[in-house]
Amino acid sequence: MQNSFYDVRMCPENPKWEQANKREIPIYGRNNEIRTEFERDYTRILHSQAYRRLKHKTQVFFAPHNDHICTRMEHVMHVASVATTIAKYLGLNEQLAGAIAMGHDIGHAPFGHHGEDCLNNLLEQKEGHNAPKKFWHERNSLFFADFIETLPDPNGYEQPLNLTYAVRDGLICHCGEIDQQGIKPREEAIDLYSIKRPGFIQPYTWEGCVVKLADKIAYLGRDIEDARAYHIIDMAAYRELREIVGSTLGFERKGARALRSGKAVNTTTLINDLIVDLCEQSSPEKGLCFSDEYFRFILELKKFNFARIYKHWRLGEFAIYAENIIGTLFRTLQKTKIFAETGRVSQALRFYPKLCSTFEDWLVKYTTYQPFDISRHSFVDRKSVLKYNTQPVFDLHDNESYTKCIIEFISGMTDQFAIQVYEEVITF
C-alpha cells in the first residue's frame, strides 16, 4: 500500500535517526550546504574511484567486449533505481536507499563472485564447515568505504569517505543471496565489523532492507537478457523458462496471465512485476515480502539461472583463466615484502611498470612505506607530496597484514586492469 511505511521511515522523528546519521569522524562542512547527510554520502560514493571502476568489473560475464552487456556499474544503477522506486512508493527515505544502493558493491573483486572466491581461498581459513569466509564483498564494501576510498577536501587533501552509520550498515548487510520473506530491520546498533557472515544480520533501517531485496530484483532478469545476447540460453532453455512462469504464476491455468505485465520474460517485465508485488504485499507488521506465487517464482528463476547461466561451461573455462590471473598477481606481490620494508618495491617490480606504479602508490597511501631514492640516498615522503591524509591500514612488517594488503589491492582492480598487469608478468 502506498506510503504504508511512512511512519517508520528514517527521519528526525525516528528514534534511530541520531545513530543513523552518525559518522565515525566528522567531515568538513560547507557554508552553503544544501544536501542532507545521506545525499552527501550518495555523492561521496558517486565520486569515489571504487565506484568509477565498477564500469569495468564483472557482473556475470567476464571482461565483456560487448558494450550492451551488464557490468557491475550498470547493476548498481539498476539496484539504485529499484530501491528508490520501492522506497518512494512505500514512503521510506529515498535518499538513504539510493546512497546504500550506490555503494553496495564498491568492494567487489574483479571477475565477479568467482574473483571473490579466489581471493577468499588465498587467505588462511579456519577449519570447519561453518567457518566464516575471510573475504566477502559485502564486508569489503564497508572496508573500502571506511579505510580505502578517499576524496579531496576543499584544500586538496585526500580524506576518507566517513559515511554515516546507516549507509555503512547497508553496505555490509545488503546480501541478497539468501532467500527470506518478511524482512524487518534489527533494532540495535552494533559494531559492523562484528558481523562474520553475509546475509544473516538484517540491516539497521527499513531502507537497508529495501536495498537487500532490490539487489535480487535487479539481477534476475538482466542476467537472462545478457545470456540470450551471448547465446548461452538456447530454445530448450527458453521453453523451460516459460514452464517456470506457468507452474509458479499460473500461466497454464484457464484465464490466468503469466507475469502481471504480459507474457515476455525480460528485464523490464520482471523488474516491474517484482516491484509491484513487493509493494502490494509488504507492511511494517509483515515486513518486506513477496506473494507466495512470486516468491516461488523467484526461487525457481534463481535455480534456472544457476543451472543454465552461471554454471555454463564457457563461464567455467574463463573462471580457470581468472583464477590463474588472481593467483599469479598474488604470488608476484607476495615476493615484494622484503623490498617494501626497505622502500625498494620499484626494484622488485621494475619489469612490470604498470603493476609497479600502482602497487607502490597503494603502499604509500595505506602503509608507512616511503620509496627510497637511490640517486639521493634518502627516503621520499611521497605521502605528503600527494596530500594523502590517510592513516596506515596495513603493517609492512607483519606477514598477515601484508597479505591482507595485497588481497585488498587486487580486489580493487577492474577485470581489464587485472588482465593487463597479469600479461606484464607472464610476457617475455
CSV table of C-alpha atoms in Angstrom, one decimal:
chain,number,residue,atom,x,y,z
A,1,MET,CA,0.0,0.0,0.0
A,2,GLN,CA,1.3,3.4,-0.9
A,3,ASN,CA,3.0,5.3,2.0
A,4,SER,CA,2.3,2.4,4.3
A,5,PHE,CA,5.9,2.7,5.7
A,6,TYR,CA,5.8,6.4,6.1
A,7,ASP,CA,5.8,6.3,10.0
A,8,VAL,CA,8.8,4.0,10.1
A,9,ARG,CA,10.9,5.9,7.5
A,10,MET,CA,14.4,7.2,8.5
A,11,CYS,CA,13.6,10.8,9.5
A,12,PRO,CA,14.3,13.1,12.5
A,13,GLU,CA,11.2,11.6,14.3
A,14,ASN,CA,12.6,8.1,14.1
A,15,PRO,CA,14.4,7.1,17.4
A,16,LYS,CA,17.2,5.6,15.3
A,17,TRP,CA,17.8,9.0,13.5
A,18,GLU,CA,20.8,10.2,15.6
A,19,GLN,CA,22.6,6.9,15.3
A,20,ALA,CA,21.7,6.5,11.6
A,21,ASN,CA,23.3,9.9,10.8
A,22,LYS,CA,26.4,9.4,13.0
A,23,ARG,CA,29.8,9.5,11.4
A,24,GLU,CA,32.9,7.9,13.0
A,25,ILE,CA,34.9,11.0,12.0
A,26,PRO,CA,33.1,14.3,11.2
A,27,ILE,CA,33.6,15.5,7.7
A,28,TYR,CA,34.2,19.1,6.7
A,29,GLY,CA,31.1,21.4,6.5
A,30,ARG,CA,30.2,23.9,3.9
A,31,ASN,CA,28.7,27.3,4.5
A,32,ASN,CA,26.3,26.8,1.6
A,33,GLU,CA,25.5,23.1,2.2
A,34,ILE,CA,22.0,22.3,0.8
A,35,ARG,CA,22.2,18.5,1.0
A,36,THR,CA,21.2,16.1,3.7
A,37,GLU,CA,23.8,13.8,5.2
A,38,PHE,CA,22.5,10.9,3.1
A,39,GLU,CA,22.7,12.9,0.0
A,40,ARG,CA,26.3,13.8,0.9
A,41,ASP,CA,27.0,10.1,1.2
A,42,TYR,CA,25.4,9.4,-2.2
A,43,THR,CA,27.7,11.9,-3.9
A,44,ARG,CA,30.8,10.9,-2.0
A,45,ILE,CA,30.3,7.3,-3.2
A,46,LEU,CA,29.5,8.5,-6.7
A,47,HIS,CA,32.7,10.5,-6.9
A,48,SER,CA,34.9,7.7,-5.4
A,49,GLN,CA,37.4,5.8,-7.6
A,50,ALA,CA,36.0,2.4,-6.4
A,51,TYR,CA,32.6,3.4,-7.9
A,52,ARG,CA,34.2,4.5,-11.2
A,53,ARG,CA,36.0,1.2,-11.5
A,54,LEU,CA,32.7,-0.7,-11.4
A,55,LYS,CA,32.1,0.0,-15.1
A,56,HIS,CA,34.9,-2.5,-15.9
A,57,LYS,CA,34.1,-5.2,-13.3
A,58,THR,CA,32.2,-8.4,-14.0
A,59,GLN,CA,28.6,-8.7,-13.2
A,60,VAL,CA,28.2,-12.2,-14.7
A,61,PHE,CA,30.1,-12.3,-18.0
A,62,PHE,CA,33.8,-11.8,-17.5
A,63,ALA,CA,35.6,-8.7,-19.1
A,64,PRO,CA,32.9,-8.2,-21.7
A,65,HIS,CA,33.8,-6.6,-25.0
A,66,ASN,CA,30.1,-6.1,-25.9
A,67,ASP,CA,29.1,-2.6,-24.8
A,68,HIS,CA,25.5,-3.7,-24.2
A,69,ILE,CA,26.3,-6.4,-21.6
A,70,CYS,CA,25.7,-5.5,-18.0
A,71,THR,CA,28.8,-4.7,-15.9
A,72,ARG,CA,28.9,-4.2,-12.1
A,73,MET,CA,28.3,-0.4,-12.5
A,74,GLU,CA,25.1,-1.0,-14.5
A,75,HIS,CA,23.9,-3.5,-11.9
A,76,VAL,CA,24.5,-0.9,-9.2
A,77,MET,CA,22.4,1.6,-11.2
A,78,HIS,CA,19.6,-1.0,-11.6
A,79,VAL,CA,19.7,-1.6,-7.8
A,80,ALA,CA,19.5,2.1,-7.1
A,81,SER,CA,16.6,2.5,-9.5
A,82,VAL,CA,14.7,-0.4,-8.0
A,83,ALA,CA,15.4,0.6,-4.4
A,84,THR,CA,14.4,4.3,-4.8
A,85,THR,CA,11.2,3.3,-6.6
A,86,ILE,CA,10.2,1.0,-3.8
A,87,ALA,CA,11.2,3.5,-1.1
A,88,LYS,CA,9.3,6.3,-2.8
A,89,TYR,CA,6.1,4.3,-3.1
A,90,LEU,CA,6.2,2.9,0.4
A,91,GLY,CA,7.0,6.3,2.0
A,92,LEU,CA,10.6,5.5,3.0
A,93,ASN,CA,13.7,7.7,2.8
A,94,GLU,CA,14.7,7.6,-0.9
A,95,GLN,CA,18.0,9.4,-0.3
A,96,LEU,CA,19.1,6.8,2.2
A,97,ALA,CA,18.1,3.9,-0.1
A,98,GLY,CA,19.8,5.5,-3.0
A,99,ALA,CA,23.1,6.1,-1.1
A,100,ILE,CA,23.2,2.5,0.1
A,101,ALA,CA,22.5,1.1,-3.3
A,102,MET,CA,25.1,3.2,-5.0
A,103,GLY,CA,27.8,1.9,-2.6
A,104,HIS,CA,26.7,-1.6,-2.0
A,105,ASP,CA,29.2,-3.2,-4.4
A,106,ILE,CA,32.3,-0.9,-4.2
A,107,GLY,CA,34.2,-3.7,-2.5
A,108,HIS,CA,33.5,-6.3,-5.2
A,109,ALA,CA,36.5,-8.1,-6.6
A,110,PRO,CA,37.4,-8.4,-10.3
A,111,PHE,CA,35.7,-11.3,-12.2
A,112,GLY,CA,32.6,-11.2,-10.1
A,113,HIS,CA,31.7,-13.8,-7.4
A,114,HIS,CA,34.4,-16.1,-8.8
A,115,GLY,CA,37.1,-13.5,-8.2
A,116,GLU,CA,35.6,-13.1,-4.6
A,117,ASP,CA,36.0,-16.8,-4.1
A,118,CYS,CA,39.6,-16.8,-5.5
A,119,LEU,CA,40.7,-14.1,-3.0
A,120,ASN,CA,39.0,-15.8,-0.1
A,121,ASN,CA,40.8,-19.1,-1.0
A,122,LEU,CA,44.2,-17.3,-0.9
A,123,LEU,CA,43.7,-16.3,2.7
A,124,GLU,CA,44.3,-18.8,5.5
A,125,GLN,CA,40.9,-20.2,6.6
A,126,LYS,CA,39.7,-21.5,9.9
A,127,GLU,CA,38.8,-25.2,9.9
A,128,GLY,CA,35.2,-26.4,10.0
A,129,HIS,CA,32.3,-26.4,7.5
A,130,ASN,CA,30.8,-23.3,9.1
A,131,ALA,CA,34.0,-21.3,9.4
A,132,PRO,CA,33.3,-17.8,8.2
A,133,LYS,CA,34.9,-16.6,4.9
A,134,LYS,CA,37.9,-14.3,5.2
A,135,PHE,CA,36.9,-12.3,2.2
A,136,TRP,CA,33.4,-11.4,1.2
A,137,HIS,CA,32.4,-8.5,-0.9
A,138,GLU,CA,29.7,-7.0,1.4
A,139,ARG,CA,32.3,-6.7,4.2
A,140,ASN,CA,34.9,-5.5,1.7
A,141,SER,CA,32.5,-2.7,0.6
A,142,LEU,CA,32.4,-1.5,4.2
A,143,PHE,CA,36.2,-1.8,4.5
A,144,PHE,CA,36.7,0.2,1.3
A,145,ALA,CA,34.3,2.9,2.5
A,146,ASP,CA,35.9,3.2,5.9
A,147,PHE,CA,39.6,2.8,5.1
A,148,ILE,CA,40.4,2.8,1.4
A,149,GLU,CA,38.4,5.3,-0.6
A,150,THR,CA,39.2,9.0,-0.2
A,151,LEU,CA,38.1,12.3,-1.7
A,152,PRO,CA,39.9,15.6,-1.9
A,153,ASP,CA,38.7,18.2,0.6
A,154,PRO,CA,38.4,21.9,-0.2
A,155,ASN,CA,42.2,22.2,0.5
A,156,GLY,CA,43.1,19.4,-1.8
A,157,TYR,CA,43.9,16.8,0.9
A,158,GLU,CA,42.7,13.3,0.3
A,159,GLN,CA,40.3,12.4,3.2
A,160,PRO,CA,38.4,9.2,4.0
A,161,LEU,CA,34.7,9.0,2.9
A,162,ASN,CA,33.5,8.9,6.5
A,163,LEU,CA,30.0,7.7,5.6
A,164,THR,CA,27.0,7.7,8.0
A,165,TYR,CA,26.3,4.6,10.1
A,166,ALA,CA,23.0,3.9,8.2
A,167,VAL,CA,24.8,3.8,4.8
A,168,ARG,CA,27.8,1.8,6.2
A,169,ASP,CA,25.4,-0.7,7.7
A,170,GLY,CA,23.5,-1.0,4.4
A,171,LEU,CA,26.8,-1.9,2.6
A,172,ILE,CA,27.7,-4.8,4.8
A,173,CYS,CA,24.1,-6.1,5.3
A,174,HIS,CA,23.0,-5.9,1.6
A,175,CYS,CA,23.4,-9.6,0.7
A,176,GLY,CA,20.5,-10.7,-1.4
A,177,GLU,CA,21.7,-14.3,-2.0
A,178,ILE,CA,19.8,-15.7,1.0
A,179,ASP,CA,16.1,-16.1,0.3
A,180,GLN,CA,13.9,-14.7,3.0
A,181,GLN,CA,10.4,-13.5,3.5
A,182,GLY,CA,9.1,-10.8,5.9
A,183,ILE,CA,12.4,-9.0,6.2
A,184,LYS,CA,12.5,-6.4,9.0
A,185,PRO,CA,15.3,-4.2,10.3
A,186,ARG,CA,17.1,-5.1,13.5
A,187,GLU,CA,16.6,-2.7,16.5
A,188,GLU,CA,20.1,-2.4,17.9
A,189,ALA,CA,23.2,-0.6,16.5
A,190,ILE,CA,26.2,-2.9,16.6
A,191,ASP,CA,29.9,-2.9,15.7
A,192,LEU,CA,29.6,-3.6,12.0
A,193,TYR,CA,32.9,-5.5,12.0
A,194,SER,CA,31.4,-7.9,14.4
A,195,ILE,CA,29.4,-9.3,11.6
A,196,LYS,CA,31.1,-12.5,10.5
A,197,ARG,CA,28.9,-13.9,7.7
A,198,PRO,CA,26.9,-12.3,4.8
A,199,GLY,CA,23.2,-12.3,4.8
A,200,PHE,CA,22.3,-13.4,8.4
A,201,ILE,CA,22.2,-10.0,10.1
A,202,GLN,CA,19.4,-7.7,8.9
A,203,PRO,CA,20.1,-4.0,8.2
A,204,TYR,CA,19.5,-1.4,10.8
A,205,THR,CA,17.0,0.5,8.7
A,206,TRP,CA,14.0,-0.3,6.5
A,207,GLU,CA,15.8,1.4,3.6
A,208,GLY,CA,18.7,-1.0,4.0
A,209,CYS,CA,16.2,-3.9,3.9
A,210,VAL,CA,14.8,-2.5,0.6
A,211,VAL,CA,18.2,-2.4,-1.0
A,212,LYS,CA,18.8,-6.0,0.1
A,213,LEU,CA,15.7,-7.1,-1.9
A,214,ALA,CA,16.3,-4.6,-4.7
A,215,ASP,CA,19.7,-6.3,-5.3
A,216,LYS,CA,17.9,-9.6,-6.0
A,217,ILE,CA,15.2,-8.0,-8.2
A,218,ALA,CA,17.8,-6.2,-10.3
A,219,TYR,CA,20.0,-9.1,-11.3
A,220,LEU,CA,17.4,-11.9,-12.1
A,221,GLY,CA,16.1,-10.5,-15.3
A,222,ARG,CA,19.2,-8.8,-16.6
A,223,ASP,CA,21.3,-11.9,-16.3
A,224,ILE,CA,18.8,-13.8,-18.5
A,225,GLU,CA,18.9,-10.9,-21.1
A,226,ASP,CA,22.7,-11.0,-21.3
A,227,ALA,CA,22.7,-14.8,-21.5
A,228,ARG,CA,20.4,-14.5,-24.5
A,229,ALA,CA,22.7,-12.0,-26.1
A,230,TYR,CA,25.6,-14.4,-25.8
A,231,HIS,CA,23.5,-17.4,-27.0
A,232,ILE,CA,24.1,-19.1,-23.6
A,233,ILE,CA,20.3,-19.8,-23.4
A,234,ASP,CA,19.0,-21.9,-26.3
A,235,MET,CA,15.4,-22.6,-27.3
A,236,ALA,CA,15.2,-25.6,-24.9
A,237,ALA,CA,16.2,-23.4,-22.0
A,238,TYR,CA,13.7,-20.7,-23.1
A,239,ARG,CA,10.9,-23.3,-23.1
A,240,GLU,CA,12.0,-24.3,-19.6
A,241,LEU,CA,11.8,-20.7,-18.6
A,242,ARG,CA,8.2,-20.4,-19.9
A,243,GLU,CA,7.3,-23.6,-17.9
A,244,ILE,CA,8.6,-22.0,-14.7
A,245,VAL,CA,6.4,-19.0,-15.3
A,246,GLY,CA,3.4,-21.2,-15.9
A,247,SER,CA,4.0,-23.6,-13.0
A,248,THR,CA,4.6,-20.8,-10.4
A,249,LEU,CA,2.4,-17.9,-11.6
A,250,GLY,CA,-0.5,-19.9,-13.1
A,251,PHE,CA,0.0,-19.1,-16.8
A,252,GLU,CA,-1.3,-22.5,-17.7
A,253,ARG,CA,-4.5,-22.1,-15.7
A,254,LYS,CA,-7.5,-21.0,-17.6
A,255,GLY,CA,-8.0,-17.3,-17.6
A,256,ALA,CA,-4.7,-16.6,-15.8
A,257,ARG,CA,-2.0,-14.4,-17.0
A,258,ALA,CA,1.7,-15.1,-16.7
A,259,LEU,CA,3.5,-12.1,-15.3
A,260,ARG,CA,1.5,-9.0,-14.4
A,261,SER,CA,2.8,-7.0,-17.3
A,262,GLY,CA,2.5,-9.6,-20.0
A,263,LYS,CA,4.0,-12.9,-21.3
A,264,ALA,CA,7.5,-11.7,-22.1
A,265,VAL,CA,10.1,-12.8,-19.5
A,266,ASN,CA,12.6,-9.9,-19.8
A,267,THR,CA,14.3,-7.3,-17.7
A,268,THR,CA,11.6,-4.6,-17.7
A,269,THR,CA,8.8,-7.1,-17.1
A,270,LEU,CA,10.5,-8.9,-14.3
A,271,ILE,CA,11.7,-5.7,-12.5
A,272,ASN,CA,8.3,-4.0,-12.8
A,273,ASP,CA,6.3,-7.0,-11.6
A,274,LEU,CA,8.5,-7.9,-8.7
A,275,ILE,CA,8.5,-4.3,-7.5
A,276,VAL,CA,4.7,-4.1,-7.8
A,277,ASP,CA,4.2,-7.4,-6.0
A,278,LEU,CA,6.6,-6.4,-3.2
A,279,CYS,CA,4.9,-3.1,-2.7
A,280,GLU,CA,1.5,-4.7,-2.6
A,281,GLN,CA,2.4,-7.4,-0.2
A,282,SER,CA,4.6,-5.6,2.3
A,283,SER,CA,3.7,-3.8,5.5
A,284,PRO,CA,5.5,-2.8,8.7
A,285,GLU,CA,3.7,-5.6,10.5
A,286,LYS,CA,4.5,-8.4,8.0
A,287,GLY,CA,7.8,-6.9,6.8
A,288,LEU,CA,9.1,-6.7,3.3
A,289,CYS,CA,7.9,-9.7,1.3
A,290,PHE,CA,6.5,-11.1,-1.9
A,291,SER,CA,3.4,-13.0,-2.5
A,292,ASP,CA,3.7,-16.8,-2.2
A,293,GLU,CA,3.4,-17.1,-6.0
A,294,TYR,CA,6.1,-14.6,-6.8
A,295,PHE,CA,8.4,-15.9,-4.1
A,296,ARG,CA,8.2,-19.4,-5.6
A,297,PHE,CA,8.8,-17.8,-9.0
A,298,ILE,CA,12.0,-16.1,-7.7
A,299,LEU,CA,13.3,-19.4,-6.2
A,300,GLU,CA,12.7,-21.3,-9.4
A,301,LEU,CA,14.2,-18.5,-11.5
A,302,LYS,CA,17.3,-18.5,-9.4
A,303,LYS,CA,17.7,-22.2,-9.9
A,304,PHE,CA,17.2,-21.7,-13.6
A,305,ASN,CA,19.9,-19.0,-13.7
A,306,PHE,CA,22.4,-21.1,-11.8
A,307,ALA,CA,21.9,-24.2,-13.9
A,308,ARG,CA,21.6,-22.6,-17.3
A,309,ILE,CA,23.8,-19.5,-17.0
A,310,TYR,CA,26.2,-19.3,-14.0
A,311,LYS,CA,27.3,-23.0,-14.4
A,312,HIS,CA,27.6,-22.8,-18.2
A,313,TRP,CA,30.8,-24.4,-19.4
A,314,ARG,CA,32.1,-21.2,-21.2
A,315,LEU,CA,32.0,-19.3,-17.9
A,316,GLY,CA,33.7,-22.2,-16.3
A,317,GLU,CA,36.6,-22.0,-18.7
A,318,PHE,CA,37.1,-18.3,-18.1
A,319,ALA,CA,36.9,-18.9,-14.4
A,320,ILE,CA,40.0,-21.1,-14.7
A,321,TYR,CA,41.7,-18.2,-16.5
A,322,ALA,CA,40.6,-15.7,-13.9
A,323,GLU,CA,41.8,-17.9,-11.1
A,324,ASN,CA,45.2,-18.0,-12.7
A,325,ILE,CA,45.3,-14.2,-13.1
A,326,ILE,CA,44.5,-13.6,-9.5
A,327,GLY,CA,46.8,-16.3,-8.2
A,328,THR,CA,49.7,-15.1,-10.3
A,329,LEU,CA,49.3,-11.5,-9.2
A,330,PHE,CA,49.0,-12.5,-5.6
A,331,ARG,CA,52.2,-14.7,-5.7
A,332,THR,CA,54.1,-12.0,-7.6
A,333,LEU,CA,53.3,-9.3,-5.0
A,334,GLN,CA,53.9,-11.6,-2.1
A,335,LYS,CA,57.6,-11.6,-3.2
A,336,THR,CA,57.8,-7.9,-2.6
A,337,LYS,CA,57.5,-7.8,1.2
A,338,ILE,CA,61.2,-7.6,2.0
A,339,PHE,CA,61.6,-4.8,-0.6
A,340,ALA,CA,58.6,-2.9,0.8
A,341,GLU,CA,60.2,-2.9,4.2
A,342,THR,CA,63.2,-1.0,2.8
A,343,GLY,CA,61.4,1.2,0.3
A,344,ARG,CA,62.5,-0.7,-2.8
A,345,VAL,CA,59.4,-2.1,-4.3
A,346,SER,CA,60.2,-0.4,-7.6
A,347,GLN,CA,63.3,-2.6,-7.8
A,348,ALA,CA,61.3,-5.8,-7.2
A,349,LEU,CA,58.7,-4.9,-9.8
A,350,ARG,CA,60.9,-3.0,-12.3
A,351,PHE,CA,59.9,-5.2,-15.2
A,352,TYR,CA,56.2,-4.7,-14.6
A,353,PRO,CA,55.9,-0.8,-14.9
A,354,LYS,CA,52.1,-0.6,-14.6
A,355,LEU,CA,51.8,-3.0,-11.7
A,356,CYS,CA,54.8,-1.4,-10.1
A,357,SER,CA,53.5,2.2,-10.2
A,358,THR,CA,50.0,1.3,-8.9
A,359,PHE,CA,51.1,-1.0,-6.1
A,360,GLU,CA,53.8,1.4,-4.9
A,361,ASP,CA,51.2,4.2,-4.8
A,362,TRP,CA,48.9,1.9,-2.9
A,363,LEU,CA,51.7,1.2,-0.3
A,364,VAL,CA,52.4,4.9,0.0
A,365,LYS,CA,48.7,5.7,0.7
A,366,TYR,CA,47.8,2.8,3.1
A,367,THR,CA,51.1,1.9,4.9
A,368,THR,CA,54.2,3.6,6.3
A,369,TYR,CA,56.0,2.9,3.1
A,370,GLN,CA,58.5,5.5,1.8
A,371,PRO,CA,60.2,5.0,-1.6
A,372,PHE,CA,64.0,5.0,-1.4
A,373,ASP,CA,65.6,7.4,-3.9
A,374,ILE,CA,68.9,5.8,-5.0
A,375,SER,CA,70.2,9.0,-6.6
A,376,ARG,CA,69.8,10.9,-3.4
A,377,HIS,CA,70.4,8.0,-1.0
A,378,SER,CA,67.3,9.0,1.0
A,379,PHE,CA,63.7,8.2,1.5
A,380,VAL,CA,61.0,10.3,-0.2
A,381,ASP,CA,57.9,11.3,1.8
A,382,ARG,CA,55.6,10.9,-1.2
A,383,LYS,CA,52.5,10.7,1.0
A,384,SER,CA,52.9,14.4,2.0
A,385,VAL,CA,53.6,15.4,-1.6
A,386,LEU,CA,50.4,13.6,-2.8
A,387,LYS,CA,48.4,15.1,0.1
A,388,TYR,CA,47.2,11.7,1.4
A,389,ASN,CA,45.6,12.4,4.8
A,390,THR,CA,45.2,8.6,5.5
A,391,GLN,CA,46.3,6.6,8.5
A,392,PRO,CA,48.3,3.4,7.9
A,393,VAL,CA,45.9,0.5,7.3
A,394,PHE,CA,48.4,-2.3,6.8
A,395,ASP,CA,51.7,-3.2,8.6
A,396,LEU,CA,54.6,-3.7,6.3
A,397,HIS,CA,56.5,-5.9,8.8
A,398,ASP,CA,53.6,-8.2,9.6
A,399,ASN,CA,53.1,-11.2,7.3
A,400,GLU,CA,49.4,-11.5,7.7
A,401,SER,CA,48.8,-7.8,7.4
A,402,TYR,CA,50.9,-7.6,4.3
A,403,THR,CA,49.0,-10.5,2.7
A,404,LYS,CA,45.8,-8.6,3.5
A,405,CYS,CA,47.3,-5.5,1.9
A,406,ILE,CA,47.8,-7.5,-1.3
A,407,ILE,CA,44.4,-9.0,-1.3
A,408,GLU,CA,42.7,-5.6,-0.9
A,409,PHE,CA,44.9,-4.2,-3.7
A,410,ILE,CA,43.8,-6.9,-6.1
A,411,SER,CA,40.2,-6.7,-5.0
A,412,GLY,CA,40.1,-3.1,-6.2
A,413,MET,CA,41.2,-4.0,-9.7
A,414,THR,CA,38.9,-4.0,-12.7
A,415,ASP,CA,38.8,-7.1,-15.0
A,416,GLN,CA,40.8,-5.3,-17.7
A,417,PHE,CA,43.5,-3.9,-15.4
A,418,ALA,CA,44.0,-7.3,-13.8
A,419,ILE,CA,44.4,-8.9,-17.2
A,420,GLN,CA,46.9,-6.1,-18.3
A,421,VAL,CA,49.2,-6.4,-15.3
A,422,TYR,CA,48.9,-10.2,-15.5
A,423,GLU,CA,50.2,-10.1,-19.1
A,424,GLU,CA,53.0,-7.8,-17.9
A,425,VAL,CA,54.1,-10.6,-15.5
A,426,ILE,CA,53.9,-13.5,-17.9
A,427,THR,CA,55.0,-11.9,-21.2
A,428,PHE,CA,58.7,-12.2,-22.1
